[in-house]
Amino acid sequence: MTSPIGIFDSGYGGLTIFEKIREQLPAYDYLYLGDNARAPYGARSFETVYRFTREAVRCLFARGCPLVILACNTASAKALRNIQQRDLPQIDPSRRVLGVVRPTVEVVDELSRTKHVGVLGTTGTVASQSYTLEIAKLFPHITVSSEACPMWVPLVENREYASPGADYFVGQHVRRLLEQDPLIDVVILGCTHYPLLIDKIRRFLPKSVTVFPQGAQVAASLKDYLHRHPEMDGRLTKNGSNCFLTTEAASVFADAACIFLNRTVDVEQVVIS
């Protein structure tokens, strides 16, 4: 029986995080769960996102995961703290749930010269102010501006991210972000779908601005976490396996996963509640 690292996202975007984690930690077993039947989470209420995320975490725990990564900015912003503080002590204090916001924030100070940072994210992530609050805790001298981009996830999932029609929606939000603060020199991609739009995003930004996708940093942070917590590392099995679960039809997930992974995967449909 395996004890994999669980990776959860409301849909497909977390596959960009999964792929970077797998690149840096290839020996481990992974179990990815996408709640595609109830996606997107971006505009849902805090309570709904918390409830859905808690159900997904319980599902991954039930399948043997001692450690779960919320590879979803909305879930990390709206559910992570409650799950860590309210649920884990009751479910199993020895298990862990980690998010993607904190690892991303930890490096922005060294990336920014002007100390003016921009965040592009879903409506839910921006409304939560999770990046603004986390950056303020660690680096109160940094000014943060955020822009919600509600059309970007549909562009990616409908395979329009490389089309000329996507230029309008990408350019519109990038310009709005820079209008808020022309001194921005680092832009955080606060949604796991957005790396697929990175070429277009860069096209609308000055060359002096660093575009910061999360995947590699989240993977590096997890690698460091396991090094610092050998008791958790010892619980994780290392057979190099990758399994995928979805609450949607398996064929639908498998087809869309090709957009993010550039390969076919075997998928199992599950019901979570």
Coordinates of C-alpha atoms in Angstrom, one line a residue:
M1 CA 0.0 0.0 0.0
T2 CA 1.3 3.4 -0.9
S3 CA 1.4 6.6 1.2
P4 CA 1.5 9.2 -1.5
I5 CA 1.7 13.0 -1.5
G6 CA -1.8 14.3 -2.1
I7 CA -2.2 17.2 -4.5
F8 CA -5.6 18.9 -4.7
D9 CA -7.0 21.5 -7.0
S10 CA -10.5 22.6 -7.9
G11 CA -9.7 21.6 -11.5
Y12 CA -6.8 21.3 -13.8
G13 CA -4.5 24.2 -13.0
G14 CA -2.9 22.4 -10.1
L15 CA -1.3 20.1 -12.7
T16 CA 1.2 22.9 -13.3
I17 CA 2.2 22.7 -9.6
F18 CA 2.1 18.9 -9.7
E19 CA 4.5 18.8 -12.7
K20 CA 7.1 21.0 -11.0
I21 CA 6.9 19.1 -7.8
R22 CA 7.3 15.8 -9.7
E23 CA 10.3 17.2 -11.5
Q24 CA 12.1 18.2 -8.2
L25 CA 11.0 15.1 -6.2
P26 CA 10.6 12.3 -8.8
A27 CA 11.0 9.4 -6.4
Y28 CA 7.8 10.0 -4.5
D29 CA 4.3 8.6 -5.1
Y30 CA 1.6 11.2 -5.9
L31 CA -2.2 11.2 -5.9
Y32 CA -3.8 14.1 -7.7
L33 CA -7.4 15.0 -7.1
G34 CA -9.3 17.5 -9.2
D35 CA -12.8 18.6 -8.1
N36 CA -13.7 19.3 -11.7
A37 CA -17.4 18.6 -11.3
R38 CA -17.7 21.6 -8.9
A39 CA -15.1 23.9 -10.5
P40 CA -14.3 26.7 -10.8
Y41 CA -13.9 27.8 -7.1
G42 CA -12.8 31.3 -7.9
A43 CA -16.1 33.1 -7.4
R44 CA -17.5 30.8 -4.7
S45 CA -18.0 32.0 -1.1
F46 CA -15.5 31.3 1.6
E47 CA -17.8 28.8 3.3
T48 CA -18.4 26.8 0.1
V49 CA -14.7 26.7 -0.8
Y50 CA -13.8 25.6 2.8
R51 CA -16.5 22.9 2.7
F52 CA -15.4 21.6 -0.7
T53 CA -11.7 21.7 0.1
R54 CA -12.2 19.9 3.5
E55 CA -14.1 17.1 1.7
A56 CA -11.3 16.8 -0.8
V57 CA -8.7 16.6 1.9
R58 CA -10.6 13.9 3.7
C59 CA -10.8 12.0 0.4
L60 CA -7.0 12.1 0.0
F61 CA -6.5 11.2 3.6
A62 CA -8.8 8.2 3.2
R63 CA -6.6 7.0 0.3
G64 CA -3.5 7.1 2.4
C65 CA -2.0 10.5 2.0
P66 CA -0.2 11.7 5.1
L67 CA 0.5 15.1 3.4
V68 CA -1.7 17.1 1.1
I69 CA -0.8 20.1 -1.0
L70 CA -3.5 22.5 -1.9
A71 CA -2.3 23.3 -5.4
C72 CA -5.1 25.9 -5.7
N73 CA -4.8 29.6 -4.8
T74 CA -8.5 29.9 -4.0
A75 CA -8.5 26.9 -1.7
S76 CA -5.2 28.1 -0.1
A77 CA -6.7 31.5 0.4
K78 CA -10.1 30.6 1.6
A79 CA -9.8 27.2 3.3
L80 CA -6.2 26.4 4.4
R81 CA -6.1 28.2 7.7
N82 CA -9.4 26.7 8.9
I83 CA -8.4 23.2 7.9
Q84 CA -5.0 23.5 9.6
Q85 CA -6.4 25.0 12.8
R86 CA -9.9 23.6 13.1
D87 CA -10.0 20.2 11.3
L88 CA -6.5 18.6 11.5
P89 CA -6.5 18.4 15.3
Q90 CA -9.7 16.4 15.1
I91 CA -9.1 14.3 12.0
D92 CA -5.5 13.4 12.6
P93 CA -2.9 15.7 14.2
S94 CA -0.1 13.8 12.6
R95 CA -1.1 14.7 9.0
R96 CA -0.3 17.9 7.3
V97 CA -2.0 20.2 4.7
L98 CA 0.1 22.9 3.0
G99 CA -0.8 25.7 0.5
V100 CA 0.8 27.6 -2.3
V101 CA 0.4 31.2 -1.1
R102 CA 3.0 31.3 1.6
P103 CA 5.8 29.6 -0.4
T104 CA 5.2 32.1 -3.2
V105 CA 5.3 35.1 -0.9
E106 CA 8.5 34.1 0.9
V107 CA 10.7 35.0 -2.1
V108 CA 9.2 38.2 -3.4
D109 CA 11.4 40.5 -1.4
E110 CA 14.6 39.2 -3.0
L111 CA 13.0 39.3 -6.4
S112 CA 11.8 43.0 -6.2
R113 CA 14.1 46.0 -6.5
T114 CA 11.4 48.6 -6.3
K115 CA 9.4 46.8 -3.5
H116 CA 6.2 47.2 -5.6
V117 CA 4.6 43.8 -6.4
G118 CA 1.6 43.0 -8.5
V119 CA -0.7 40.0 -8.2
L120 CA -2.9 38.5 -11.0
G121 CA -5.5 36.1 -9.7
T122 CA -9.0 34.8 -9.8
T123 CA -11.8 36.9 -8.3
G124 CA -11.8 34.8 -5.2
T125 CA -8.1 34.9 -4.6
V126 CA -8.0 38.7 -5.1
A127 CA -11.1 39.2 -2.9
S128 CA -9.5 37.2 -0.1
Q129 CA -6.5 39.6 0.0
S130 CA -4.4 36.5 0.9
Y131 CA -1.3 37.7 -1.0
T132 CA -1.6 41.3 0.4
L133 CA -2.0 40.0 3.9
E134 CA 0.8 37.4 3.7
I135 CA 3.3 39.9 2.1
A136 CA 2.4 42.5 4.8
K137 CA 3.2 39.9 7.5
L138 CA 6.6 39.1 6.1
F139 CA 7.6 42.2 4.2
P140 CA 5.6 45.3 5.5
H141 CA 7.7 47.6 3.3
I142 CA 6.4 46.1 0.1
T143 CA 3.4 47.7 -1.7
V144 CA 1.0 45.2 -3.3
S145 CA -1.5 45.7 -6.0
S146 CA -3.9 43.1 -7.3
E147 CA -6.0 42.5 -10.4
A148 CA -8.8 39.9 -10.8
C149 CA -8.8 38.2 -14.2
P150 CA -12.1 36.2 -14.3
M151 CA -11.8 35.3 -18.0
W152 CA -8.3 33.8 -17.9
V153 CA -9.2 30.3 -16.6
P154 CA -11.9 29.8 -19.2
L155 CA -9.4 30.8 -21.9
V156 CA -7.0 28.1 -20.8
E157 CA -9.5 25.4 -20.3
N158 CA -11.1 26.1 -23.6
R159 CA -7.7 25.9 -25.3
E160 CA -7.8 29.5 -26.3
Y161 CA -4.7 30.6 -24.3
A162 CA -2.5 30.8 -27.4
S163 CA -5.2 32.4 -29.7
P164 CA -5.1 36.0 -30.9
G165 CA -8.5 36.5 -29.2
A166 CA -6.9 35.9 -25.8
D167 CA -4.7 39.0 -26.3
Y168 CA -7.6 41.4 -25.5
F169 CA -8.4 39.8 -22.1
V170 CA -4.7 39.4 -21.1
G171 CA -3.8 42.9 -22.2
Q172 CA -6.8 44.5 -20.5
H173 CA -5.9 43.1 -17.0
V174 CA -2.2 43.6 -17.3
R175 CA -2.7 47.3 -18.2
R176 CA -5.2 47.7 -15.3
L177 CA -2.6 46.3 -12.9
L178 CA 0.1 48.6 -14.1
E179 CA -2.3 51.6 -14.0
Q180 CA -2.7 50.8 -10.3
D181 CA 1.0 51.1 -9.7
P182 CA 3.6 51.8 -12.5
L183 CA 6.4 51.0 -10.1
I184 CA 5.6 47.2 -10.1
D185 CA 8.6 45.2 -11.0
V186 CA 7.4 41.7 -10.0
V187 CA 4.1 40.1 -11.0
I188 CA 2.9 37.0 -9.2
L189 CA 0.8 34.7 -11.2
G190 CA -1.7 33.9 -8.4
C191 CA -3.6 31.2 -10.3
T192 CA -2.2 27.8 -11.4
H193 CA -3.7 28.2 -14.8
Y194 CA -1.8 31.3 -15.6
P195 CA 1.6 29.8 -16.6
L196 CA -0.1 28.7 -19.8
L197 CA -0.7 32.4 -20.6
I198 CA 2.8 33.5 -19.5
D199 CA 4.1 34.4 -23.0
K200 CA 1.1 36.7 -23.6
I201 CA 1.4 38.2 -20.1
R202 CA 5.1 39.1 -20.7
R203 CA 4.2 40.7 -24.0
F204 CA 2.1 43.3 -22.3
L205 CA 4.6 44.0 -19.5
P206 CA 7.9 46.0 -19.6
K207 CA 10.9 43.8 -20.0
S208 CA 12.1 45.0 -16.6
V209 CA 9.2 43.3 -14.9
T210 CA 9.7 39.8 -13.6
V211 CA 6.8 37.4 -14.1
F212 CA 6.7 34.9 -11.3
P213 CA 4.8 31.6 -11.7
Q214 CA 4.5 29.5 -8.6
G215 CA 5.3 25.9 -9.5
A216 CA 9.0 25.8 -9.1
Q217 CA 9.0 27.7 -5.9
V218 CA 6.2 25.6 -4.4
A219 CA 8.2 22.5 -5.3
A220 CA 11.4 23.9 -3.8
S221 CA 9.5 24.8 -0.6
L222 CA 8.1 21.3 -0.4
K223 CA 11.5 19.8 -0.9
D224 CA 12.9 21.9 1.9
Y225 CA 9.9 21.1 4.2
L226 CA 10.5 17.3 3.8
H227 CA 14.2 17.8 4.5
R228 CA 13.3 19.7 7.7
H229 CA 10.6 17.1 8.7
P230 CA 12.2 13.7 8.3
E231 CA 9.3 12.2 10.3
M232 CA 6.9 13.1 7.5
D233 CA 9.4 12.2 4.8
G234 CA 9.7 8.7 6.3
R235 CA 5.9 8.2 6.1
L236 CA 5.8 8.8 2.3
T237 CA 6.3 6.0 -0.1
K238 CA 8.8 6.3 -3.0
N239 CA 7.9 4.2 -6.0
G240 CA 7.6 7.0 -8.5
S241 CA 3.9 6.4 -9.1
N242 CA 1.4 9.1 -10.3
C243 CA -2.3 8.5 -10.0
F244 CA -5.1 10.9 -10.9
L245 CA -8.7 11.3 -9.5
T246 CA -11.5 13.5 -10.7
T247 CA -15.1 14.3 -9.7
E248 CA -15.9 14.7 -13.4
A249 CA -16.0 12.1 -16.1
A250 CA -12.6 10.4 -16.4
S251 CA -12.5 10.9 -20.1
V252 CA -13.1 14.7 -19.8
F253 CA -10.3 15.1 -17.2
A254 CA -7.9 13.0 -19.3
D255 CA -8.5 15.1 -22.3
A256 CA -8.0 18.4 -20.5
A257 CA -4.9 17.1 -18.6
C258 CA -3.1 16.9 -21.9
I259 CA -3.2 20.7 -22.1
F260 CA -1.2 21.0 -18.9
L261 CA 1.0 17.8 -19.0
N262 CA 1.6 17.3 -22.7
R263 CA 0.9 13.6 -22.1
T264 CA -1.9 11.2 -21.6
V265 CA -2.8 9.9 -18.1
D266 CA -5.1 7.3 -16.6
V267 CA -7.8 8.7 -14.5
E268 CA -10.4 7.4 -12.0
Q269 CA -13.7 9.2 -11.3
V270 CA -14.6 9.5 -7.7
V271 CA -17.4 11.0 -5.6
I272 CA -16.5 13.1 -2.6
S273 CA -18.8 14.5 0.1

